[in-house]
mmCIF file of C-alpha atoms in Angstrom:
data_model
loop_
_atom_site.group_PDB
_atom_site.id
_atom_site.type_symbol
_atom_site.label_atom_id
_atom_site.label_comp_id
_atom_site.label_asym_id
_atom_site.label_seq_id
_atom_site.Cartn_x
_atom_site.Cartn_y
_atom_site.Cartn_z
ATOM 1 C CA UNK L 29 0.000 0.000 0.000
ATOM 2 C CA UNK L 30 1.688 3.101 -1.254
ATOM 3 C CA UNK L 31 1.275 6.056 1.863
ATOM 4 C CA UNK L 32 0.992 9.421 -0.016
ATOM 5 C CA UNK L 33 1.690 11.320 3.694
ATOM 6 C CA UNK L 34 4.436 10.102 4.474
ATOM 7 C CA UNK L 35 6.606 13.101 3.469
ATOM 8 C CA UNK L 36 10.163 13.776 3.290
ATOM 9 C CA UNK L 37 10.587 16.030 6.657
ATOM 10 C CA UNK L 38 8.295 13.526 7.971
ATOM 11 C CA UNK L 39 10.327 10.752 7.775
ATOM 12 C CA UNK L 40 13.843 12.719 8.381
ATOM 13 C CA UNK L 41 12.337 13.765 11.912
ATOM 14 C CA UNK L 42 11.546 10.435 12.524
ATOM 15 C CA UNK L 43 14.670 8.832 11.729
ATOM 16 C CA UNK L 44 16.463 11.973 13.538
ATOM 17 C CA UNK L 45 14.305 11.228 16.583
ATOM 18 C CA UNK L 46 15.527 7.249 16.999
ATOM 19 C CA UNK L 47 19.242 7.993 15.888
ATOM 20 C CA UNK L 48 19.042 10.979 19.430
ATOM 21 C CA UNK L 49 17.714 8.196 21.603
ATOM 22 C CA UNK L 50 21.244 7.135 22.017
ATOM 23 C CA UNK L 51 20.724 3.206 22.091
ATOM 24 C CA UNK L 52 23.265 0.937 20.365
ATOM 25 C CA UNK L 53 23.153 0.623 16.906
ATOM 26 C CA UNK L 54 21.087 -2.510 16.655
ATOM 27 C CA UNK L 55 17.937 -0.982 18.215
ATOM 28 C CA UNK L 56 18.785 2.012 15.763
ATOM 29 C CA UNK L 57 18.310 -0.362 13.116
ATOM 30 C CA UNK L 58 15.117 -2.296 14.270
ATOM 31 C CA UNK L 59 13.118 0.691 15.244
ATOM 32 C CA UNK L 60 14.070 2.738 11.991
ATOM 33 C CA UNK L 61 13.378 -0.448 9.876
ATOM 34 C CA UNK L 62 9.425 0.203 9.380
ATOM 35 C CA UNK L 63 10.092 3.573 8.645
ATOM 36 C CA UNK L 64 12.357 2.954 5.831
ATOM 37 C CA UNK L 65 9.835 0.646 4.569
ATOM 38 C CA UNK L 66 7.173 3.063 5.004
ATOM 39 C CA UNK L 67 9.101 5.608 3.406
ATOM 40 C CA UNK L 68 10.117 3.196 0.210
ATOM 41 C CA UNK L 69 6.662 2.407 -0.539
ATOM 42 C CA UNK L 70 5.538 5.876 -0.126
ATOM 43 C CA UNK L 71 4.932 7.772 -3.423
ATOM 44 C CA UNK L 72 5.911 11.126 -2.134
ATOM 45 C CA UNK L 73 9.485 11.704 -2.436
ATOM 46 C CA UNK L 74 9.907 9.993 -5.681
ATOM 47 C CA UNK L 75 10.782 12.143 -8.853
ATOM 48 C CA UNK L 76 12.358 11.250 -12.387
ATOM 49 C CA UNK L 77 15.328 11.930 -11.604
ATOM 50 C CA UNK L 78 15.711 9.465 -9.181
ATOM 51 C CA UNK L 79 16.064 6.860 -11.832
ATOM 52 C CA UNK L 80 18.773 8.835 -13.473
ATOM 53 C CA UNK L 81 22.303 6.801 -13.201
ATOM 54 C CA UNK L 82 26.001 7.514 -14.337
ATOM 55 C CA UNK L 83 26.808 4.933 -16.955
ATOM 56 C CA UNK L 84 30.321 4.443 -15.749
ATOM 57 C CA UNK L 85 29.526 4.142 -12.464
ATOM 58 C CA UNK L 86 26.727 1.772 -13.409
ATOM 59 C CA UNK L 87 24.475 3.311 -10.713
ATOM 60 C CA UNK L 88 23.740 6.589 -9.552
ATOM 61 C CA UNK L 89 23.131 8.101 -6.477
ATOM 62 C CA UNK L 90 20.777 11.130 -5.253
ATOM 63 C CA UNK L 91 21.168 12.727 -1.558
ATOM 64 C CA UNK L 92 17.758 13.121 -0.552
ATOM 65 C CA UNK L 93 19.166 14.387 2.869
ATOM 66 C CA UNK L 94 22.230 14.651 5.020
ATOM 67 C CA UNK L 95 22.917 16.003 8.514
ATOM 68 C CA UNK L 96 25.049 19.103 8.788
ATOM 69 C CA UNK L 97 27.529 16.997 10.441
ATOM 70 C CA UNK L 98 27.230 14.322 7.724
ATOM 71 C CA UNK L 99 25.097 11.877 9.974
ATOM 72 C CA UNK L 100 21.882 10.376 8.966
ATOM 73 C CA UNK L 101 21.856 10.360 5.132
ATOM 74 C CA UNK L 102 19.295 9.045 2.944
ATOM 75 C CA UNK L 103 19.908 8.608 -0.758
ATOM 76 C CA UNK L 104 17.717 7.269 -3.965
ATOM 77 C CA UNK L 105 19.997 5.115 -5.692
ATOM 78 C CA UNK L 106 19.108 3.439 -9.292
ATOM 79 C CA UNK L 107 20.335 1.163 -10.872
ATOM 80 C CA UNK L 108 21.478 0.125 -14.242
ATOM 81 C CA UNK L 109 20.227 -3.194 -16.069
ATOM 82 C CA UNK L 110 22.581 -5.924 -15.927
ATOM 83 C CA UNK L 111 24.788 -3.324 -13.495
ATOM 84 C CA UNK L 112 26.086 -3.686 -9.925
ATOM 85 C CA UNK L 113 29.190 -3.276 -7.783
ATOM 86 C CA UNK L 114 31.227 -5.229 -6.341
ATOM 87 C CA UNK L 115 31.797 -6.051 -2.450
ATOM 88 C CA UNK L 116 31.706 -3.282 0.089
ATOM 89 C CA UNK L 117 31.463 -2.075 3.256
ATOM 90 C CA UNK L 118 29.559 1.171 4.162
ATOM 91 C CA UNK L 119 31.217 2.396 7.648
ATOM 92 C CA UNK L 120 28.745 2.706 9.314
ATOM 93 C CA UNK L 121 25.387 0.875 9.650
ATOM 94 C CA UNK L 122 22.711 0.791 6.655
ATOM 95 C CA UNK L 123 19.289 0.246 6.249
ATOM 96 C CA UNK L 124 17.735 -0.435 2.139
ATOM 97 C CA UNK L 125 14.640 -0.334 1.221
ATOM 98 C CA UNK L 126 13.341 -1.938 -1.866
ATOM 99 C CA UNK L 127 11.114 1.214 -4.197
ATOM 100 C CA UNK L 128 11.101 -0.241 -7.771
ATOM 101 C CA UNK L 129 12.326 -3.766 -8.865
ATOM 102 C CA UNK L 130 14.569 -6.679 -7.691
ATOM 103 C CA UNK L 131 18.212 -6.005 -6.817
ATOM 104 C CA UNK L 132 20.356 -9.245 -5.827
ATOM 105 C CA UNK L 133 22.612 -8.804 -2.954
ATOM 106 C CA UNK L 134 25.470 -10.990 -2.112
ATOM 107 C CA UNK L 135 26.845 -10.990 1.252
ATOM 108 C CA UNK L 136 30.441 -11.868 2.360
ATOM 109 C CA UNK L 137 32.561 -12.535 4.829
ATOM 110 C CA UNK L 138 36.346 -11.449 5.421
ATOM 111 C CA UNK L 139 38.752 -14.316 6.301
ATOM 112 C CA UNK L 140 41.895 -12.701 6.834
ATOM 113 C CA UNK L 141 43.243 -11.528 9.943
ATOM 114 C CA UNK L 142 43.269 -7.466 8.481
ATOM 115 C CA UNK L 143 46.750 -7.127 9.185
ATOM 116 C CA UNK L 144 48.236 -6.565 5.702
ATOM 117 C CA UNK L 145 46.883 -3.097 4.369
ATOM 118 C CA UNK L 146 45.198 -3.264 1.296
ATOM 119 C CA UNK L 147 44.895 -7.073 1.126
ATOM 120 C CA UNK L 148 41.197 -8.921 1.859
ATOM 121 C CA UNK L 149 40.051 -12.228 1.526
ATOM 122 C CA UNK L 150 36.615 -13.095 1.292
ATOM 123 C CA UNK L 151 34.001 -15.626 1.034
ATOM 124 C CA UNK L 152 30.690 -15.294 -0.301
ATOM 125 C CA UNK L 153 28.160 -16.243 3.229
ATOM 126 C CA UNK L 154 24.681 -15.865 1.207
ATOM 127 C CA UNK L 155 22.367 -13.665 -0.783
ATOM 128 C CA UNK L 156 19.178 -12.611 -1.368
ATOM 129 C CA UNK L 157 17.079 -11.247 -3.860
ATOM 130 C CA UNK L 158 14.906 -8.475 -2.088
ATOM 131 C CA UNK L 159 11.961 -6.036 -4.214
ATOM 132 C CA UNK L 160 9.822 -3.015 -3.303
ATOM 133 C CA UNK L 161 8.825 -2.828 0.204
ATOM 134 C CA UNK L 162 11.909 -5.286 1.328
ATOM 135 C CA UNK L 163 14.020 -3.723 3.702
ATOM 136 C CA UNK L 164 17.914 -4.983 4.159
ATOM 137 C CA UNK L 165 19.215 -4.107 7.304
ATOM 138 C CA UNK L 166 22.958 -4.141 7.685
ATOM 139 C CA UNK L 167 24.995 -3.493 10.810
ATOM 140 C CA UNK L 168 28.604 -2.245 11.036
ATOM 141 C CA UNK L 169 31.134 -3.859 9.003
ATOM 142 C CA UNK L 170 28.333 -5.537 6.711
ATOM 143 C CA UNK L 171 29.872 -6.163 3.306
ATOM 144 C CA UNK L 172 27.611 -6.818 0.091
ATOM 145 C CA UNK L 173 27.769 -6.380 -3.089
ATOM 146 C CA UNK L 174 24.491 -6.162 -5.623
ATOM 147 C CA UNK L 175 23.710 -6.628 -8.942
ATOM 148 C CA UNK L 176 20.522 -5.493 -10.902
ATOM 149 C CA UNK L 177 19.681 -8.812 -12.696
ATOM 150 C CA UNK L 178 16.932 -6.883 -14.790
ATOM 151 C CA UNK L 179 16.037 -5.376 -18.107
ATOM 152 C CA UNK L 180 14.952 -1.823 -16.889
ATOM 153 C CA UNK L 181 16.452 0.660 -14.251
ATOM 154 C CA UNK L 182 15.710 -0.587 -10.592
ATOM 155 C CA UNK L 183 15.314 2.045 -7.461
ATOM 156 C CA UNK L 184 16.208 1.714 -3.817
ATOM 157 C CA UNK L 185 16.225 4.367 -0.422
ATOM 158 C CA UNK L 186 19.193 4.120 1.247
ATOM 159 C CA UNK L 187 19.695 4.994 5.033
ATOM 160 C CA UNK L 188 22.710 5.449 6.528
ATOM 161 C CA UNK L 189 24.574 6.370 10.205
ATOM 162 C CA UNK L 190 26.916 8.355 8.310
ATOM 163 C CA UNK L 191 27.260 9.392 4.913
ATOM 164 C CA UNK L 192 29.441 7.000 3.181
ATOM 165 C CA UNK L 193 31.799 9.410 1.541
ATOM 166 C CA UNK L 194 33.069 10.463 5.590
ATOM 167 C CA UNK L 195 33.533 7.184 6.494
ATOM 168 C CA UNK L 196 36.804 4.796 6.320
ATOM 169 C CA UNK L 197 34.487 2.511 3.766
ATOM 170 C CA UNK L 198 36.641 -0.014 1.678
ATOM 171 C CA UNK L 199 35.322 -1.811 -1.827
ATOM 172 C CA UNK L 200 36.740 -5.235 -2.801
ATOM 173 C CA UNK L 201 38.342 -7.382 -5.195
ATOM 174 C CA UNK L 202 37.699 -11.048 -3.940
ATOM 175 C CA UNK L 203 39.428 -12.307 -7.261
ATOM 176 C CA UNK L 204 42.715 -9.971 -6.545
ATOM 177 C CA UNK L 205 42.304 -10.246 -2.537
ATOM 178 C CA UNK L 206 42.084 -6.528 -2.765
ATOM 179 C CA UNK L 207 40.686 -3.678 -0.042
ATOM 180 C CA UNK L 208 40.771 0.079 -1.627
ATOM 181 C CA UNK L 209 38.597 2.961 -0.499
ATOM 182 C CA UNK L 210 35.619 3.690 -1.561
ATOM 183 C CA UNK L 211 34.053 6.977 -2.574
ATOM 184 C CA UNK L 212 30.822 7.369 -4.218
ATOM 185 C CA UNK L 213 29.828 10.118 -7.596
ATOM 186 C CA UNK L 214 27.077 11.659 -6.497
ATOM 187 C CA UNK L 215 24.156 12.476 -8.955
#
């Protein structure tokens, strides 16, 4: 069921209010959960240019908000048929909400011991295929990677404890046993 009134600055001061209540991450993430969900299947927010994405990148990404401080962010991120990225970490905890279409997520694990900079191993620990009004909810040190397995332009609403760009965030190379940073272009 779509929910026209569930704005923008609706949903921001809710999210604001649960991240100021101070608890440990996990309860962050379970009480904010319904309201990403909420907010994904809402109809308010969305605009065309959501579904715009940078063909190099293979995705694109839209800051629908961001604290001052760079806490709480929430981004629309599309993404291309056939298009993905590889294995990451975000930083910080993150909360996805399926809007439009399936995206496949794999999840791994890292098997080394983290001592050698910019070396990783990793083993793939499961996926899952989620759609509109799914909600992923990843804790600290999650690392995924997805794919967009379709023929047309998928959409998801992205939460985040801290926007990804200000946090130590690594991408990698399971092939190549590589860890680099990880910046996002932003749309």
């Amino acid at each position: 069921m779509k929910d026209d009134a569930y704005s923008l600055n609706r949903f921001i001061t809710d999210l604001r209010h649960t991240a100021c209540e101070g608890r440990d991450e996990h309860w962050v993430i379970a009480t904010m959960r319904p309201l990403v969900q909420r907010f994904a299947l809402s109809c308010s927010w969305l605009e065309p240019r959501h579904y715009q994405a940078d063909s190099a990148q293979g995705f694109g990404v839209h800051v629908l908000h961001e604290e001052p401080d760079h806490t709480l962010a929430v981004f629309a991120v599309s993404w291309l048929p056939g298009r993905g990225i590889p294995p990451h970490d975000h930083g910080t905890w993150a909360i996805v909400g399926g809007v439009d279409g399936p995206e496949k997520n794999v999840f791994w694990e890292r098997t080394d011991d983290r001592t050698r900079p910019g070396y990783a191993e990793l083993r793939q620990s499961g996926e899952r295929v989620f759609r509109p009004g799914d909600v992923l909810a990843m804790p600290s040190g999650t690392i995924h990677s997805v794919c967009n397995e379709s023929d047309h332009v998928t959409l998801s609403l992205h939460v985040y404890g801290k926007h990804v760009n200000f946090t130590d965030r690594s991408q990698f190379d399971p092939d190549r046993r590589r860890e680099t940073p990880f910046i996002l272009k932003l749309a």
